[in-house]
CSV table of C-alpha atoms and ligand atoms in Angstrom, one decimal:
chain,number,residue,atom,x,y,z
F,19,MET,CA,7.8,5.9,-4.5
F,20,THR,CA,8.6,2.5,-2.7
F,21,ASP,CA,7.1,-0.6,-3.7
F,22,VAL,CA,7.1,-3.3,-1.8
F,23,THR,CA,7.0,-6.8,-2.1
F,24,LEU,CA,5.8,-10.3,-0.3
F,25,LYS,CA,7.4,-13.4,-1.6
F,26,GLU,CA,5.8,-17.0,-0.1
F,27,VAL,CA,6.1,-14.8,2.9
F,28,SER,CA,4.6,-17.5,6.0
F,29,LYS,CA,4.3,-17.3,9.7
F,30,LYS,CA,4.0,-19.4,12.0
F,31,PHE,CA,3.9,-19.5,15.9
F,32,GLY,CA,5.2,-22.2,17.1
F,33,SER,CA,3.6,-24.5,16.1
F,34,PHE,CA,-0.1,-22.8,14.8
F,35,GLN,CA,0.6,-21.7,10.7
F,36,VAL,CA,-0.7,-18.5,10.8
F,37,CYS,CA,0.6,-16.5,6.8
F,38,HIS,CA,1.0,-19.0,4.6
F,39,ASN,CA,2.8,-17.8,1.3
F,40,ILE,CA,1.5,-14.5,0.8
F,41,ASP,CA,2.7,-13.5,-3.1
F,42,LEU,CA,2.1,-9.7,-3.0
F,43,ASP,CA,3.5,-6.6,-5.4
F,44,ILE,CA,2.9,-3.3,-4.5
F,45,LYS,CA,3.0,-0.6,-7.1
F,46,ALA,CA,4.7,2.8,-5.4
F,47,GLY,CA,2.3,4.7,-4.7
F,48,GLU,CA,-0.1,2.6,-4.8
F,49,PHE,CA,-2.8,2.0,-1.9
F,50,ILE,CA,-3.9,-1.4,-1.2
F,51,THR,CA,-6.0,-2.8,1.6
F,52,LEU,CA,-6.1,-6.3,3.4
F,53,LEU,CA,-9.3,-7.4,3.8
F,54,GLY,CA,-10.8,-10.6,6.4
F,55,SER,CA,-12.7,-11.1,8.9
F,56,SER,CA,-10.3,-11.8,12.0
F,57,GLY,CA,-8.0,-13.7,12.9
F,58,CYS,CA,-7.3,-14.0,9.4
F,59,GLY,CA,-3.4,-12.8,9.9
F,60,LYS,CA,-4.2,-9.7,8.6
F,61,THR,CA,-2.2,-8.1,11.6
F,62,THR,CA,0.3,-10.1,11.5
F,63,THR,CA,1.2,-9.3,7.7
F,64,LEU,CA,1.1,-5.8,8.8
F,65,ASN,CA,3.5,-6.5,11.0
F,66,MET,CA,6.3,-8.4,8.7
F,67,VAL,CA,6.2,-5.2,6.5
F,68,ALA,CA,6.9,-3.0,9.0
F,69,GLY,CA,9.3,-5.1,11.0
F,70,LEU,CA,7.8,-6.0,14.4
F,71,GLU,CA,7.8,-9.5,13.4
F,72,ASP,CA,9.6,-11.7,12.2
F,73,SER,CA,8.6,-13.7,8.8
F,74,THR,CA,9.1,-17.7,9.4
F,75,SER,CA,10.0,-17.9,5.7
F,76,GLY,CA,10.0,-15.8,2.0
F,77,ASP,CA,11.6,-12.9,1.4
F,78,ILE,CA,9.7,-8.7,2.0
F,79,LEU,CA,10.8,-5.7,0.1
F,80,ILE,CA,10.4,-2.5,0.5
F,81,GLY,CA,12.2,-0.9,-3.0
F,82,GLY,CA,13.5,-3.8,-4.1
F,83,ARG,CA,15.6,-4.4,-1.5
F,84,ARG,CA,15.7,-7.2,1.0
F,85,VAL,CA,14.2,-6.1,4.2
F,86,ASN,CA,13.4,-8.9,6.6
F,87,ASP,CA,16.9,-8.5,8.7
F,88,LEU,CA,16.4,-4.4,9.0
F,89,SER,CA,14.9,-2.9,11.6
F,90,PRO,CA,11.4,-1.2,11.9
F,91,VAL,CA,13.3,2.2,12.1
F,92,GLU,CA,16.2,1.4,8.4
F,93,ARG,CA,13.2,0.4,6.1
F,94,ASP,CA,11.0,4.5,7.4
F,95,VAL,CA,7.6,2.9,7.8
F,96,ALA,CA,5.0,4.6,10.0
F,97,MET,CA,2.1,2.6,11.1
F,98,VAL,CA,-0.4,3.0,12.7
F,99,PHE,CA,-1.3,0.5,15.3
F,100,GLN,CA,-4.8,-1.6,15.7
F,101,ASN,CA,-4.6,-0.4,19.4
F,102,TYR,CA,-2.4,2.5,20.1
F,103,ALA,CA,-0.9,4.0,22.6
F,104,LEU,CA,-0.4,7.7,22.4
F,105,TYR,CA,2.4,9.6,25.1
F,106,PRO,CA,0.1,10.0,28.0
F,107,HIS,CA,2.4,12.4,29.6
F,108,MET,CA,2.1,14.7,26.4
F,109,THR,CA,-0.7,17.5,24.8
F,110,VAL,CA,-2.1,15.7,21.3
F,111,ALA,CA,0.1,18.7,19.7
F,112,GLN,CA,3.2,17.2,21.2
F,113,ASN,CA,2.3,13.8,20.5
F,114,ILE,CA,1.4,14.4,16.6
F,115,GLY,CA,4.8,16.7,16.4
F,116,PHE,CA,7.3,14.3,18.5
F,117,THR,CA,8.6,12.6,15.6
F,118,LEU,CA,9.5,15.9,13.4
F,119,LYS,CA,11.6,17.2,17.0
F,120,MET,CA,13.4,13.6,17.5
F,121,ARG,CA,14.7,14.0,13.6
F,122,GLY,CA,15.5,18.4,15.0
F,123,VAL,CA,12.7,19.8,12.6
F,124,ALA,CA,12.4,23.5,13.6
F,125,SER,CA,9.4,24.4,16.2
F,126,ALA,CA,7.5,26.9,13.7
F,127,ILE,CA,7.3,24.2,11.1
F,128,VAL,CA,6.4,21.7,13.4
F,129,ARG,CA,3.9,23.4,15.2
F,130,GLU,CA,2.9,24.8,11.4
F,131,LYS,CA,2.1,21.4,10.3
F,132,VAL,CA,0.4,19.7,13.9
F,133,GLN,CA,-2.2,22.3,13.3
F,134,LYS,CA,-2.9,22.0,10.0
F,135,LEU,CA,-2.9,18.5,10.2
F,136,ALA,CA,-5.2,18.8,13.6
F,137,ALA,CA,-7.5,20.7,11.6
F,138,SER,CA,-8.3,18.1,9.0
F,139,LEU,CA,-8.4,15.5,12.3
F,140,GLU,CA,-10.7,17.9,14.2
F,141,LEU,CA,-8.1,18.4,16.8
F,142,GLY,CA,-7.4,21.8,16.9
F,143,HIS,CA,-9.5,22.8,19.5
F,144,VAL,CA,-7.8,19.8,21.9
F,145,LEU,CA,-3.7,20.3,20.9
F,146,GLU,CA,-3.3,21.2,24.6
F,147,ARG,CA,-5.4,18.3,26.5
F,148,PHE,CA,-3.5,15.8,27.4
F,149,PRO,CA,-4.3,12.0,26.2
F,150,ALA,CA,-6.7,10.8,29.0
F,151,GLN,CA,-8.9,14.0,28.8
F,152,LEU,CA,-10.1,12.8,24.8
F,153,SER,CA,-12.2,10.3,23.5
F,154,GLY,CA,-12.1,7.1,21.9
F,155,GLY,CA,-12.0,8.5,18.6
F,156,GLN,CA,-9.2,12.0,19.4
F,157,GLN,CA,-7.3,9.8,20.8
F,158,GLN,CA,-7.7,7.5,17.5
F,159,ARG,CA,-7.1,9.7,15.8
F,160,VAL,CA,-4.0,12.4,17.0
F,161,ALA,CA,-2.8,8.2,16.4
F,162,ILE,CA,-3.4,8.9,12.7
F,163,GLY,CA,-1.9,12.2,12.9
F,164,ARG,CA,1.2,11.1,14.2
F,165,ALA,CA,1.5,8.8,12.0
F,166,LEU,CA,0.3,11.1,8.9
F,167,VAL,CA,2.9,13.8,10.1
F,168,ARG,CA,6.2,11.5,9.2
F,169,GLU,CA,6.5,11.8,5.4
F,170,PRO,CA,7.7,7.6,5.5
F,171,ARG,CA,8.1,5.5,2.1
F,172,ILE,CA,5.0,3.2,3.2
F,173,PHE,CA,2.0,4.2,5.8
F,174,LEU,CA,0.7,0.9,7.5
F,175,PHE,CA,-2.7,0.8,8.7
F,176,ASP,CA,-4.1,-1.5,11.3
F,177,GLU,CA,-7.6,-1.1,11.1
F,178,PRO,CA,-6.9,2.4,12.2
F,179,PHE,CA,-11.1,4.0,12.2
F,180,SER,CA,-12.3,1.6,14.3
F,181,ASN,CA,-13.2,3.5,17.3
F,182,LEU,CA,-15.2,6.1,15.7
F,183,ASP,CA,-18.4,6.5,15.3
F,184,ALA,CA,-20.0,5.4,11.9
F,185,SER,CA,-20.4,9.6,9.8
F,186,LEU,CA,-16.3,10.4,11.2
F,187,ARG,CA,-15.5,6.3,9.4
F,188,VAL,CA,-17.1,7.7,6.7
F,189,LYS,CA,-15.0,11.5,7.3
F,190,MET,CA,-11.1,9.3,7.8
F,191,ARG,CA,-11.3,7.7,5.0
F,192,THR,CA,-11.9,10.6,2.8
F,193,GLU,CA,-9.5,12.2,4.7
F,194,VAL,CA,-7.1,9.4,4.2
F,195,LYS,CA,-8.4,8.3,0.3
F,196,GLU,CA,-7.4,12.5,0.1
F,197,LEU,CA,-4.3,12.6,1.6
F,198,HIS,CA,-2.6,9.5,-0.7
F,199,VAL,CA,-3.8,11.6,-3.6
F,200,GLN,CA,-1.8,14.5,-3.1
F,201,GLN,CA,1.0,12.8,-1.3
F,202,SER,CA,1.4,8.9,-3.3
F,203,VAL,CA,3.2,7.1,-0.6
F,204,THR,CA,2.7,3.6,-0.4
F,205,SER,CA,0.3,2.2,2.1
F,206,ILE,CA,-1.5,-0.6,2.9
F,207,PHE,CA,-4.4,-0.3,5.1
F,208,VAL,CA,-6.2,-3.3,6.9
F,209,THR,CA,-9.3,-3.3,7.7
F,210,HIS,CA,-12.9,-6.2,8.1
F,211,ASP,CA,-14.8,-4.1,6.8
F,212,GLN,CA,-15.5,-4.6,3.1
F,213,GLU,CA,-17.0,-1.0,2.1
F,214,GLU,CA,-14.3,0.6,3.4
F,215,ALA,CA,-11.9,-1.4,1.7
F,216,MET,CA,-13.7,-1.0,-1.5
F,217,SER,CA,-14.5,2.8,-1.3
F,218,ILE,CA,-10.5,3.2,-0.4
F,219,SER,CA,-8.5,1.0,-2.0
F,220,ASP,CA,-6.4,0.6,-5.5
F,221,ARG,CA,-6.4,-2.5,-5.0
F,222,ILE,CA,-7.3,-5.2,-2.6
F,223,ALA,CA,-6.4,-8.5,-0.8
F,224,VAL,CA,-9.3,-11.0,0.3
F,225,MET,CA,-7.5,-12.6,2.9
F,226,TYR,CA,-8.9,-16.3,4.4
F,227,ARG,CA,-7.1,-18.5,7.2
F,228,GLY,CA,-3.8,-17.0,6.6
F,229,GLY,CA,-3.6,-17.0,2.8
F,230,VAL,CA,-4.6,-14.7,-0.3
F,231,GLU,CA,-7.5,-15.4,-1.3
F,232,GLN,CA,-7.6,-13.1,-4.3
F,233,PHE,CA,-5.9,-9.2,-4.9
F,234,GLY,CA,-7.1,-7.3,-7.0
F,235,SER,CA,-8.6,-3.8,-7.9
F,236,PRO,CA,-12.3,-3.0,-6.0
F,237,GLU,CA,-13.8,-3.9,-9.6
F,238,GLU,CA,-11.7,-7.5,-10.0
F,239,ILE,CA,-13.2,-8.3,-6.5
F,240,TYR,CA,-17.0,-7.9,-6.5
F,241,ALA,CA,-17.5,-8.5,-10.4
F,242,HIS,CA,-15.2,-11.5,-10.5
F,243,PRO,CA,-15.0,-12.8,-7.8
F,244,ALA,CA,-12.0,-16.0,-7.6
F,245,SER,CA,-13.9,-18.2,-4.8
F,246,ARG,CA,-16.8,-18.1,-3.1
F,247,TYR,CA,-15.2,-16.5,-0.2
F,248,VAL,CA,-14.8,-13.5,-1.7
F,249,ALA,CA,-18.1,-14.0,-3.4
F,250,SER,CA,-19.8,-13.4,-0.2
F,251,PHE,CA,-17.4,-11.5,2.0
F,252,ILE,CA,-17.7,-8.3,-0.9
F,253,GLY,CA,-21.2,-6.9,-1.0
F,254,SER,CA,-23.3,-6.2,0.5
F,255,PRO,CA,-26.4,-7.5,1.1
F,256,GLN,CA,-24.7,-10.4,1.3
F,257,ILE,CA,-24.5,-12.7,-2.4
F,258,GLU,CA,-27.1,-16.0,-1.5
F,259,LEU,CA,-25.6,-18.9,-2.6
F,260,LEU,CA,-27.3,-21.8,-3.5
F,261,ASP,CA,-26.6,-25.7,-4.4
F,262,GLY,CA,-26.9,-26.6,-8.5
F,263,ILE,CA,-26.1,-28.9,-10.9
F,264,LEU,CA,-24.3,-28.3,-14.3
F,265,GLU,CA,-26.2,-30.3,-17.1
F,266,MET,CA,-26.1,-29.7,-21.4
F,267,SER,CA,-29.3,-30.6,-23.1
F,268,ASN,CA,-29.7,-30.0,-27.0
F,269,GLY,CA,-25.4,-28.8,-26.7
F,270,ALA,CA,-26.9,-26.3,-24.4
F,271,THR,CA,-25.6,-25.6,-21.0
F,272,PHE,CA,-27.8,-25.6,-18.1
F,273,LEU,CA,-27.7,-24.6,-14.5
F,274,ARG,CA,-29.5,-27.0,-12.5
F,275,ALA,CA,-31.6,-25.6,-9.9
F,276,GLY,CA,-33.7,-26.6,-7.3
F,277,GLN,CA,-37.1,-27.4,-10.2
F,278,ARG,CA,-35.6,-25.1,-12.4
F,279,ALA,CA,-33.4,-24.8,-15.6
F,280,LEU,CA,-31.4,-21.5,-16.2
F,281,PRO,CA,-29.2,-21.2,-18.8
F,282,LEU,CA,-25.9,-20.5,-18.4
F,283,HIS,CA,-22.9,-20.0,-20.7
F,284,ILE,CA,-19.8,-21.4,-19.1
F,285,ASP,CA,-16.4,-22.7,-20.6
F,286,GLN,CA,-16.1,-25.6,-22.2
F,287,GLY,CA,-13.5,-26.4,-20.5
F,288,ASN,CA,-14.9,-25.8,-16.8
F,289,PHE,CA,-18.2,-27.8,-17.6
F,290,LYS,CA,-18.9,-31.7,-16.2
F,291,SER,CA,-21.9,-32.7,-16.6
F,292,GLY,CA,-23.4,-33.8,-13.5
F,293,ARG,CA,-20.8,-30.9,-11.5
F,294,ALA,CA,-22.1,-30.4,-8.3
F,295,VAL,CA,-21.5,-26.3,-7.9
F,296,GLU,CA,-21.9,-24.1,-6.1
F,297,PHE,CA,-24.1,-20.1,-7.2
F,298,GLY,CA,-24.8,-17.0,-6.5
F,299,VAL,CA,-25.9,-13.3,-8.7
F,300,ARG,CA,-25.5,-10.0,-7.0
F,301,PRO,CA,-29.1,-8.4,-5.1
F,302,GLU,CA,-28.8,-5.8,-7.6
F,303,HIS,CA,-29.0,-8.4,-10.9
F,304,VAL,CA,-31.8,-10.2,-9.7
F,305,ARG,CA,-34.5,-7.9,-10.9
F,306,MET,CA,-38.1,-8.0,-10.8
F,307,GLY,CA,-39.5,-8.7,-14.1
F,308,ASP,CA,-43.3,-10.1,-16.3
F,309,THR,CA,-41.2,-13.1,-17.4
F,310,GLY,CA,-38.4,-15.3,-15.3
F,311,ILE,CA,-39.2,-17.6,-12.5
F,312,GLU,CA,-42.0,-16.9,-10.8
F,313,GLY,CA,-41.8,-16.6,-6.8
F,314,ARG,CA,-43.8,-15.0,-3.8
F,315,VAL,CA,-42.1,-12.3,-1.6
F,316,GLN,CA,-40.8,-13.1,1.7
F,317,MET,CA,-40.0,-10.4,3.5
F,318,LEU,CA,-39.0,-6.4,2.3
F,319,GLN,CA,-36.7,-4.5,3.7
F,320,PRO,CA,-36.5,-1.2,3.2
F,321,ILE,CA,-32.4,1.0,3.7
F,322,GLY,CA,-33.5,4.6,1.8
F,323,PRO,CA,-32.5,4.1,-2.2
F,324,ALA,CA,-33.3,0.7,-2.1
F,325,THR,CA,-35.4,-2.1,-0.9
F,326,HIS,CA,-34.0,-5.4,-0.5
F,327,VAL,CA,-36.7,-8.1,-1.4
F,328,THR,CA,-36.3,-12.1,-0.4
F,329,ILE,CA,-37.9,-13.8,-3.4
F,330,ASP,CA,-38.9,-17.9,-2.6
F,331,THR,CA,-38.7,-19.6,-5.7
F,332,ALA,CA,-39.1,-22.9,-7.1
F,333,ALA,CA,-34.8,-22.3,-7.9
F,334,GLY,CA,-34.6,-21.2,-4.3
F,335,THR,CA,-34.2,-18.0,-2.7
F,336,PHE,CA,-33.3,-14.9,-3.7
F,337,ILE,CA,-31.9,-11.6,-3.3
F,338,ALA,CA,-32.9,-8.5,-5.5
F,339,SER,CA,-31.9,-5.3,-4.3
F,340,VAL,CA,-34.4,-2.6,-6.1
F,341,PRO,CA,-34.3,1.0,-6.3
F,342,GLY,CA,-36.4,3.4,-3.9
F,343,PHE,CA,-39.2,1.8,-1.6
F,344,LEU,CA,-41.4,-0.8,-3.5
F,345,ARG,CA,-45.3,-1.5,-3.4
F,346,VAL,CA,-44.8,-5.2,-3.3
F,347,LYS,CA,-46.1,-6.8,0.1
F,348,PRO,CA,-44.8,-10.0,1.6
F,349,GLY,CA,-47.4,-13.0,0.0
F,350,ASP,CA,-47.2,-11.2,-3.4
F,351,ASN,CA,-46.8,-13.6,-6.7
F,352,VAL,CA,-44.1,-11.8,-8.8
F,353,LYS,CA,-41.7,-12.4,-10.9
F,354,VAL,CA,-37.7,-13.0,-11.2
F,355,GLU,CA,-35.5,-12.5,-14.0
F,356,ILE,CA,-31.5,-13.2,-13.5
F,357,GLN,CA,-29.7,-12.9,-16.6
F,358,ALA,CA,-26.6,-15.8,-17.1
F,359,SER,CA,-24.3,-13.8,-18.1
F,360,ASP,CA,-24.3,-12.1,-13.8
F,361,LEU,CA,-24.6,-16.1,-12.3
F,362,HIS,CA,-20.8,-16.7,-10.6
F,363,VAL,CA,-20.7,-20.9,-10.3
F,364,PHE,CA,-17.9,-22.3,-8.5
F,365,ASP,CA,-17.1,-25.9,-7.9
F,366,LYS,CA,-18.7,-27.1,-5.2
F,367,GLU,CA,-15.7,-28.6,-3.4
F,368,THR,CA,-13.0,-26.6,-4.4
F,369,GLY,CA,-14.7,-23.5,-4.0
F,370,LEU,CA,-13.3,-22.2,-6.3
F,371,ARG,CA,-14.9,-19.7,-9.4
F,372,LEU,CA,-15.3,-21.4,-12.7
I,20,ATP,N1,2.1,-13.8,19.3
I,20,ATP,C1,0.8,-14.7,18.5
I,20,ATP,N2,1.1,-15.5,19.1
I,20,ATP,C2,0.4,-17.2,19.1
I,20,ATP,N3,-0.7,-16.6,17.9
I,20,ATP,C3,-0.9,-15.1,17.4
I,20,ATP,C4,0.0,-14.3,17.6
I,20,ATP,N4,-0.5,-12.8,17.7
I,20,ATP,C5,-1.9,-13.7,17.0
I,20,ATP,N5,-1.3,-15.1,16.6
I,20,ATP,C6,-3.0,-15.3,16.0
I,20,ATP,O1,-1.8,-15.8,14.5
I,20,ATP,C7,-3.7,-15.6,14.7
I,20,ATP,C8,-4.2,-14.5,13.0
I,20,ATP,O2,-3.7,-13.3,14.2
I,20,ATP,P1,-3.9,-11.6,13.7
I,20,ATP,O3,-4.1,-10.8,15.1
I,20,ATP,O4,-2.9,-11.6,12.7
I,20,ATP,O5,-5.4,-11.2,13.4
I,20,ATP,P2,-6.1,-10.3,12.9
I,20,ATP,O6,-6.4,-10.3,10.5
I,20,ATP,O7,-5.5,-9.7,12.4
I,20,ATP,O8,-8.0,-10.2,12.9
I,20,ATP,P3,-8.5,-9.2,13.5
I,20,ATP,O9,-9.3,-9.0,12.9
I,20,ATP,O10,-9.3,-9.8,15.2
I,20,ATP,O11,-7.3,-8.0,14.0
I,20,ATP,C9,-4.9,-15.5,15.3
I,20,ATP,O12,-5.4,-17.0,15.4
I,20,ATP,C10,-3.9,-14.9,16.5
I,20,ATP,O13,-4.8,-15.7,17.7
I,21,MG,MG1,-6.1,-6.9,13.6
């Protein structure tokens, strides 16, 4: 098992800074995800670990050894690319088994490994076909198989499920996670799908504009987002962020939101009367009850296990996620309860958590 460390890794293309000061300490056997929207530098970061792209500055260590000057082969990583390319003149079985064959592994063993992997990737029935005779999703699974069949020190996955339909994506997610549980190969996985990242990762690095906003467990990132960006990127439905002002009254701290003051427990060091903030509450923490802030139902969105209810109040508009289907209708008067401990508060200017 191998650890991977990135120390202040930066990358410029010409004068364009794509990644800046990326620090990641990935433990041996850990499965981490780089999560972020398109263009934030995920592929570039992965390529620098793989050795396909030079970093402009900083150190990359694999198993404690600086690898900046090593070739991809010397780094012993297996990568599934965002734009995978299969060998067009080889069958599925040959594509998957190619690297093993090149290493001189006996053909009976190659065949056995390929068959086992193909079965779990639902490719067993197309092993003798050529890539041009496969659907996009099948081609992508061949590319995944080609990486998985090796036993590298590190797996790098760049949006490996992007061509798969929704149900297969979830299935492949389970497959990759299971494989990781069995083999514990250190893995770096790239996705822009927050649910995929949450479900598969030991830790998630949320990237924004070439930097890492937060690196933590799914729970840390969800329950204690370090910034406004992380709070709104993670979670579905998205957390609504509202404007507020910190206030002190009779020695107690409050959050002034619209025409309401909400009780707020906040670190004394962060409290400054009149400080402009943005705040939000996760939809499952917005409770509809008999007490609380009066509001009016604006919209209902049932999704099966829960209904998302948009509620206008004097403190702003909240979205509540309530289990099951609801009897309320748009226009109904309801009350909204929010616990002080469920408020996420961010400095208006810096966007950082208070
Ligand atoms: N070879 C290059 N030359 C110049 N700019 C590049 C090059 N490769 C990437 N970029 C730019 O660097 C930024 C980050 O690109 P990158 O491919 O790492 O993003 P990403 O997070 O993987 O996005 P996506 O989710 O769309 O794949 C983008 O603005 C991109 O246009
Ligand atoms: Mg990319």
